[in-house]
Coordinates of C-alpha atoms and ligand atoms in Angstrom, one line a residue:
M1 CA 0.0 0.0 0.0
D2 CA 1.4 3.4 -1.0
L3 CA 0.9 6.1 1.6
Y4 CA 0.0 9.8 1.0
E5 CA 2.7 12.3 1.5
H6 CA 1.1 13.6 4.7
E7 CA 1.0 10.0 6.1
A8 CA 4.7 9.5 5.2
R9 CA 5.4 12.8 6.9
E10 CA 3.7 11.5 10.1
L11 CA 5.9 8.4 10.1
F12 CA 9.0 10.5 9.6
A13 CA 8.1 12.7 12.5
R14 CA 7.4 9.7 14.7
H15 CA 10.9 8.4 14.1
G16 CA 12.7 11.7 14.6
V17 CA 13.1 12.9 11.1
S18 CA 12.4 16.6 10.9
V19 CA 9.6 17.8 8.7
P20 CA 8.0 21.2 8.1
D21 CA 4.9 22.1 10.2
A22 CA 1.9 21.2 8.1
E23 CA -1.9 20.4 8.1
V24 CA -4.1 18.5 5.8
V25 CA -7.5 19.9 4.7
D26 CA -10.2 19.1 2.2
T27 CA -11.9 22.4 1.7
P28 CA -10.6 25.9 0.6
H29 CA -12.1 27.4 3.7
E30 CA -10.1 25.1 6.0
A31 CA -7.1 25.8 3.9
R32 CA -7.3 29.5 4.8
R33 CA -7.7 28.6 8.5
A34 CA -4.8 26.2 8.4
A35 CA -2.6 28.9 6.6
E36 CA -3.5 31.3 9.4
R37 CA -2.3 28.9 12.0
L38 CA 0.9 28.1 10.0
G39 CA 1.9 31.7 9.8
G40 CA 0.3 32.9 6.6
R41 CA 2.7 32.0 3.9
V42 CA 2.4 28.3 3.0
V43 CA 3.2 25.7 0.3
V44 CA -0.1 24.1 -0.9
K45 CA 0.5 20.5 -1.9
A46 CA -2.0 18.2 -3.6
Q47 CA -2.2 14.9 -1.8
V48 CA -2.1 12.3 -4.6
K49 CA -0.3 9.0 -4.8
T50 CA 2.0 10.0 -7.6
G51 CA 5.3 11.7 -8.0
G52 CA 6.1 14.8 -10.1
R53 CA 3.3 16.8 -8.6
G54 CA 5.5 19.9 -8.7
K55 CA 5.8 19.9 -12.5
A56 CA 2.1 19.0 -12.8
G57 CA 0.9 22.0 -10.9
G58 CA 0.3 20.2 -7.6
V59 CA 2.8 22.2 -5.5
K60 CA 2.2 25.9 -5.2
L61 CA 3.4 28.7 -2.9
A62 CA 0.7 30.9 -1.4
A63 CA 1.8 34.3 0.0
D64 CA -1.0 34.6 2.6
P65 CA -4.2 32.8 3.9
A66 CA -6.4 34.3 1.2
A67 CA -4.0 33.1 -1.5
A68 CA -3.9 29.7 0.2
E69 CA -7.7 29.5 0.0
L70 CA -7.7 30.5 -3.6
T71 CA -4.9 28.0 -4.5
A72 CA -6.7 25.2 -2.6
R73 CA -9.9 26.0 -4.6
Q74 CA -7.9 25.7 -7.8
V75 CA -6.2 22.5 -6.9
L76 CA -8.9 20.5 -5.0
G77 CA -10.9 18.3 -7.4
T78 CA -8.5 18.6 -10.3
D79 CA -6.8 15.7 -11.9
I80 CA -3.0 15.1 -11.5
K81 CA -1.7 12.3 -13.6
G82 CA -5.0 10.4 -13.4
H83 CA -5.5 11.0 -9.6
T84 CA -8.3 13.3 -8.3
V85 CA -7.1 15.7 -5.6
G86 CA -9.3 15.1 -2.6
R87 CA -7.1 16.8 0.0
V88 CA -4.3 19.3 0.1
M89 CA -1.5 19.6 2.6
L90 CA -0.4 23.1 3.7
A91 CA 3.2 23.3 4.8
Q92 CA 5.3 26.0 6.2
P93 CA 7.7 27.1 3.4
V94 CA 11.3 26.3 4.0
D95 CA 14.3 28.2 2.7
F96 CA 17.0 25.7 1.7
E97 CA 20.5 25.8 0.2
A98 CA 20.7 22.2 -1.0
E99 CA 18.3 19.4 -2.1
F100 CA 19.2 15.7 -1.7
Y101 CA 17.7 12.4 -2.8
V102 CA 17.6 9.5 -0.4
S103 CA 15.7 6.2 -0.4
Y104 CA 15.7 2.6 0.8
V105 CA 14.0 0.1 -1.5
L106 CA 13.6 -3.6 -1.3
D107 CA 15.8 -5.4 -3.8
R108 CA 13.8 -8.6 -4.1
G109 CA 16.1 -10.3 -6.6
A110 CA 19.1 -9.8 -4.3
G111 CA 17.3 -10.6 -1.1
R112 CA 18.3 -7.3 0.5
F113 CA 17.7 -3.6 0.5
L114 CA 19.3 -0.9 -1.6
A115 CA 20.1 2.6 -0.3
I116 CA 20.0 5.1 -3.2
A117 CA 21.3 8.6 -2.5
S118 CA 22.3 11.6 -4.5
A119 CA 23.4 15.1 -3.9
E120 CA 21.2 16.1 -6.8
G121 CA 17.8 15.9 -5.3
G122 CA 14.6 17.8 -6.0
M123 CA 14.4 16.6 -9.6
D124 CA 13.4 13.4 -11.2
I125 CA 15.9 10.8 -9.9
E126 CA 15.4 8.6 -12.9
E127 CA 16.5 11.5 -15.1
V128 CA 19.6 12.1 -12.9
A129 CA 20.4 8.4 -12.9
A130 CA 20.1 8.2 -16.7
S131 CA 22.1 11.3 -17.6
R132 CA 24.7 11.2 -14.9
P133 CA 24.8 7.7 -13.3
D134 CA 27.8 8.7 -11.2
A135 CA 25.7 11.2 -9.4
V136 CA 23.6 8.5 -7.8
A137 CA 25.1 6.1 -5.2
R138 CA 23.6 2.7 -4.8
I139 CA 24.6 0.9 -1.7
P140 CA 23.3 -2.6 -0.7
V141 CA 21.9 -2.9 2.8
E142 CA 21.7 -6.3 4.4
P143 CA 18.4 -6.6 6.3
D144 CA 20.0 -8.3 9.3
E145 CA 22.7 -5.6 9.6
G146 CA 20.6 -2.5 8.8
V147 CA 21.8 1.0 8.7
T148 CA 24.2 1.6 11.6
A149 CA 25.9 4.9 12.2
S150 CA 29.0 3.8 10.2
K151 CA 26.8 2.4 7.4
A152 CA 24.9 5.7 7.3
A153 CA 28.2 7.7 7.2
G154 CA 29.3 5.4 4.3
I155 CA 26.1 6.0 2.3
A156 CA 26.4 9.8 2.8
A157 CA 30.0 9.8 1.8
A158 CA 29.4 7.7 -1.3
A159 CA 26.7 10.1 -2.5
G160 CA 28.6 13.2 -1.6
L161 CA 26.1 14.2 1.0
P162 CA 27.2 16.3 4.0
P163 CA 27.9 14.2 7.2
E164 CA 25.0 15.7 9.1
V165 CA 22.7 13.7 6.8
A166 CA 24.0 10.4 8.3
P167 CA 21.8 10.5 11.5
V168 CA 18.8 11.2 9.3
L169 CA 19.6 8.1 7.2
E170 CA 19.7 6.0 10.4
R171 CA 16.2 7.3 11.4
L172 CA 14.8 6.7 7.9
W173 CA 16.0 3.1 8.2
Q174 CA 14.0 2.9 11.5
V175 CA 11.0 4.1 9.6
L176 CA 11.4 1.3 7.1
V177 CA 11.9 -1.4 9.8
R178 CA 9.5 -0.2 12.5
E179 CA 6.7 0.6 10.0
D180 CA 7.1 -2.5 7.9
A181 CA 7.8 -0.4 4.7
L182 CA 9.1 -1.8 1.4
L183 CA 10.1 1.7 0.2
V184 CA 11.0 4.9 2.0
E185 CA 11.9 7.8 -0.3
V186 CA 12.7 11.4 0.5
N187 CA 13.0 13.8 -2.4
P188 CA 14.0 16.4 -1.6
L189 CA 15.7 16.0 1.7
V190 CA 17.0 19.6 2.2
R191 CA 19.6 21.4 4.2
T192 CA 18.0 24.6 5.3
T193 CA 19.7 28.0 5.2
D194 CA 20.0 27.7 9.0
G195 CA 21.7 24.3 8.7
R196 CA 18.9 21.8 9.6
I197 CA 18.2 18.7 7.6
L198 CA 14.4 18.5 6.7
A199 CA 12.3 16.0 4.7
L200 CA 10.2 18.2 2.4
D201 CA 8.5 15.3 0.6
G202 CA 8.0 11.6 1.4
K203 CA 7.0 8.5 -0.3
V204 CA 6.4 5.3 1.7
T205 CA 5.1 2.0 0.6
V206 CA 4.1 -0.3 3.5
D207 CA 4.0 -4.1 3.2
D208 CA 0.4 -5.2 3.3
N209 CA 1.5 -8.6 4.6
A210 CA 2.4 -6.8 7.9
R211 CA -1.2 -5.6 8.4
F212 CA -1.7 -8.1 11.2
R213 CA 0.9 -6.4 13.4
Q214 CA 0.3 -2.9 12.4
G215 CA -2.8 -2.0 14.4
R216 CA -2.7 1.6 13.2
W217 CA -3.3 0.7 9.5
S218 CA -6.6 -1.0 10.1
A219 CA -7.7 2.0 12.1
Q220 CA -7.3 4.2 9.1
A221 CA -10.4 5.1 7.2
P222 CA -10.6 3.5 3.8
D223 CA -9.2 5.6 1.0
P224 CA -12.1 7.5 -0.5
H225 CA -10.1 8.0 -3.7
G226 CA -9.1 4.4 -4.3
D227 CA -11.0 1.8 -6.4
P228 CA -14.5 1.5 -4.8
L229 CA -14.7 -2.3 -5.3
E230 CA -11.3 -2.7 -3.7
A231 CA -12.4 -0.6 -0.8
A232 CA -15.6 -2.7 -0.4
A233 CA -13.5 -5.9 -0.5
T234 CA -11.0 -4.6 2.0
A235 CA -13.8 -3.6 4.3
K236 CA -14.9 -7.2 4.2
G237 CA -11.4 -8.5 4.8
L238 CA -11.1 -10.0 1.3
N239 CA -7.8 -10.3 -0.6
Y240 CA -9.2 -8.7 -3.8
V241 CA -7.5 -6.8 -6.6
K242 CA -9.5 -5.3 -9.4
L243 CA -8.3 -6.0 -13.0
D244 CA -9.6 -4.9 -16.4
G245 CA -11.3 -8.0 -17.8
E246 CA -14.7 -9.7 -17.8
V247 CA -14.2 -13.1 -16.1
G248 CA -14.6 -12.8 -12.3
I249 CA -12.2 -15.2 -10.4
I250 CA -12.5 -16.7 -7.0
G251 CA -10.0 -19.3 -5.8
N252 CA -8.5 -20.7 -2.6
G253 CA -4.8 -19.9 -2.3
A254 CA -2.9 -17.1 -3.9
G255 CA -0.9 -19.5 -6.1
L256 CA -4.0 -21.2 -7.5
V257 CA -5.6 -17.9 -8.2
M258 CA -2.5 -16.6 -10.0
S259 CA -2.5 -19.7 -12.3
T260 CA -6.3 -19.3 -12.8
L261 CA -5.7 -15.8 -14.1
D262 CA -3.1 -17.2 -16.5
V263 CA -5.3 -20.1 -17.7
V264 CA -8.3 -17.7 -18.3
A265 CA -6.0 -15.4 -20.2
G266 CA -4.8 -18.4 -22.2
C267 CA -8.4 -19.1 -23.2
G268 CA -8.7 -15.6 -24.8
A269 CA -10.6 -13.9 -22.0
R270 CA -9.4 -11.4 -19.5
P271 CA -9.7 -11.9 -15.7
A272 CA -11.8 -9.2 -14.0
N273 CA -10.1 -9.5 -10.7
F274 CA -7.8 -11.5 -8.3
L275 CA -9.7 -12.9 -5.3
D276 CA -8.1 -15.4 -2.9
I277 CA -10.6 -16.6 -0.3
G278 CA -7.9 -18.5 1.5
G279 CA -8.1 -21.7 3.3
G280 CA -11.5 -21.4 5.0
A281 CA -14.8 -22.0 3.2
S282 CA -17.4 -20.0 5.1
A283 CA -20.6 -19.2 3.3
E284 CA -20.0 -15.6 4.4
V285 CA -16.7 -15.3 2.7
M286 CA -18.1 -16.9 -0.5
A287 CA -21.1 -14.6 -0.4
D288 CA -18.9 -11.5 0.2
G289 CA -16.6 -12.5 -2.6
L290 CA -19.4 -13.2 -5.1
S291 CA -21.2 -9.9 -4.2
V292 CA -18.0 -7.8 -4.7
I293 CA -17.3 -9.5 -8.0
L294 CA -20.9 -9.3 -9.2
S295 CA -21.0 -5.6 -8.4
D296 CA -18.4 -5.0 -11.1
P297 CA -20.5 -4.3 -14.2
A298 CA -17.6 -5.5 -16.5
V299 CA -18.0 -9.0 -15.1
K300 CA -19.8 -11.4 -17.6
S301 CA -19.1 -14.7 -16.0
V302 CA -17.5 -15.9 -12.7
F303 CA -15.1 -18.8 -12.3
V304 CA -14.8 -20.4 -8.9
N305 CA -11.7 -22.6 -8.9
V306 CA -11.1 -24.6 -5.7
F307 CA -8.7 -27.3 -4.9
G308 CA -9.9 -29.0 -1.7
G309 CA -7.3 -29.7 1.0
I310 CA -7.9 -29.3 4.7
T311 CA -11.1 -27.5 3.7
A312 CA -12.8 -30.2 1.6
C313 CA -14.8 -29.6 -1.6
D314 CA -18.1 -30.5 0.1
A315 CA -17.7 -27.7 2.6
V316 CA -16.9 -25.3 -0.3
A317 CA -20.0 -26.6 -2.2
D318 CA -22.1 -26.0 0.8
S319 CA -20.7 -22.5 1.2
I320 CA -21.6 -21.8 -2.5
V321 CA -25.1 -23.1 -2.0
R322 CA -25.6 -21.0 1.1
A323 CA -24.1 -17.9 -0.5
L324 CA -26.6 -18.3 -3.3
E325 CA -29.4 -17.7 -0.7
S326 CA -28.1 -14.2 0.0
V327 CA -26.5 -13.3 -3.3
H328 CA -28.6 -12.8 -6.4
L329 CA -26.7 -14.5 -9.2
T330 CA -27.1 -12.5 -12.3
R331 CA -24.3 -14.0 -14.4
P332 CA -23.2 -17.5 -15.0
L333 CA -20.9 -19.2 -12.4
V334 CA -18.5 -21.9 -13.5
V335 CA -17.3 -24.1 -10.6
R336 CA -14.4 -26.4 -10.7
L337 CA -14.0 -28.6 -7.6
D338 CA -11.1 -30.9 -7.3
G339 CA -9.1 -32.6 -4.5
N340 CA -10.4 -33.6 -1.2
A341 CA -14.1 -34.7 -1.3
A342 CA -14.5 -33.4 -4.9
A343 CA -17.2 -36.0 -5.8
R344 CA -19.3 -35.1 -2.8
G345 CA -18.9 -31.4 -3.5
R346 CA -20.0 -31.8 -7.1
A347 CA -23.0 -33.8 -6.0
I348 CA -24.1 -31.0 -3.7
L349 CA -24.0 -28.5 -6.5
D350 CA -25.8 -30.9 -8.9
D351 CA -28.6 -31.3 -6.3
R352 CA -28.9 -27.5 -6.0
A353 CA -29.4 -27.4 -9.8
H354 CA -29.1 -23.6 -10.1
P355 CA -29.7 -22.7 -13.7
L356 CA -26.7 -20.3 -13.8
V357 CA -24.2 -22.6 -12.1
H358 CA -22.1 -24.8 -14.4
Q359 CA -19.6 -27.4 -13.3
A360 CA -16.4 -28.5 -14.9
T361 CA -14.0 -31.2 -13.7
T362 CA -10.7 -29.6 -14.8
M363 CA -9.2 -26.2 -14.5
D364 CA -8.7 -25.9 -18.3
S365 CA -12.2 -26.9 -19.2
A366 CA -13.7 -24.7 -16.6
A367 CA -11.6 -21.7 -17.8
R368 CA -12.7 -22.4 -21.4
R369 CA -16.3 -22.5 -20.3
A370 CA -16.1 -19.3 -18.3
A371 CA -14.3 -17.6 -21.2
Q372 CA -17.0 -18.7 -23.7
L373 CA -19.8 -17.6 -21.4
A374 CA -18.1 -14.2 -21.0
V375 CA -17.6 -13.7 -24.7
S376 CA -21.1 -14.8 -25.7
A377 CA -22.8 -12.7 -22.9
Ligands
GDP1 P1 6.8 16.2 -6.1 O1 6.9 17.1 -7.3 O2 5.6 15.4 -6.2 O3 8.0 15.4 -5.9 O4 6.6 17.2 -4.9 P2 7.7 17.8 -3.8 O5 7.0 17.9 -2.5 O6 9.0 17.1 -3.9 O7 7.8 19.3 -4.3 C1 8.4 19.6 -5.6 C2 9.5 20.7 -5.4 O8 8.9 21.8 -4.8 C3 10.6 20.3 -4.4 O9 11.6 19.6 -5.0 C4 11.1 21.6 -3.9 O10 12.0 22.1 -4.8 C5 9.8 22.5 -4.0 N1 9.3 22.7 -2.6 C6 8.5 21.9 -1.9 N2 8.3 22.4 -0.7 C7 9.0 23.5 -0.6 C8 9.2 24.5 0.4 O11 8.7 24.4 1.5 N3 10.0 25.5 0.1 C9 10.6 25.7 -1.1 N4 11.4 26.7 -1.3 N5 10.4 24.8 -2.1 C10 9.6 23.7 -1.9
MN2 MN1 9.3 15.1 -4.4

């Protein structure tokens, strides 16, 4: 999950990384009030989960509270690179003499992290890396060693950053570790004219797999600017990702769902979503999954692909039958049950004899059927 700048800013502050005073608002009137509290002159920053806001008109200086209100009015509701601006952050302007780039990013291939740092911050780091690769230092960080004081000093030196940046690099590593982040990026990290090191912008991606131990995340309100189906699914605790196709997919186990997407694509149709209902087979989860998928108007057929293990196919079949009591099935459902108690599961669905429920015995034949039904719908 990517965080908004203002959320990243809070994490930085929590771990001792200095940030400018700021407030987040969603109306022009509140923007004026916030600017008054912040001292009048403010930077108005669109809160959208994309970089390059500055160039796209999403970062503007306002000279006084009236100008802040006007700027907020201009920016709120506009589109920045496909993201609607729902909130703006007002920040105290900072006078700086140097802009740096620093980030920690997971290097999955190498099984470790990478510290990326440059004395040429403030601009698009990809451009700097492409035009002057020497200006960007890339230092591996072993996860079990982390960024110690000496490691931080080494990163700063390699990138040509002043030594006073090193303690900030250590704290940013703490942000990554303590907040279960996969990416922590600050661009720009600045040295102010009075010699302080301040994070003026922040991008943090947290690892969704750590949700179980990050109580704060679940307390967060759902993102009103995200995909509404994904928000509904998240609210129901479902592992759902919206895709662009027309065949809805439900499976048990992430690996099986991934291969189901491939097989459906191989049949010339496009999957409409990823949905892993996991190991359990409660009727409630099945009903929730079906209702989320069926509320996607693009869905023309649904493919339920289950390999029975500890949760046997008869239990899954029961859950489908019970889900059909609460969910009004409006499009065909192709079910493939295999593995533990597959025959009993198929018999249960045969007995139910729902006109829109079709069964297939193999994953390939089920995918073909679901694809045909979607195309002919
Ligand atoms: P981005 O374009 O989405 O990366 O947004 P940033 O928050 O990084 O802002 C873009 C640029 O605006 C920064 O690189 C700074 O040069 C400038 N900027 C942002 N905040 C301030 C500020 O408080 N004072 C000054 N002088 N410039 C700022
Ligand atoms: Mn930036």
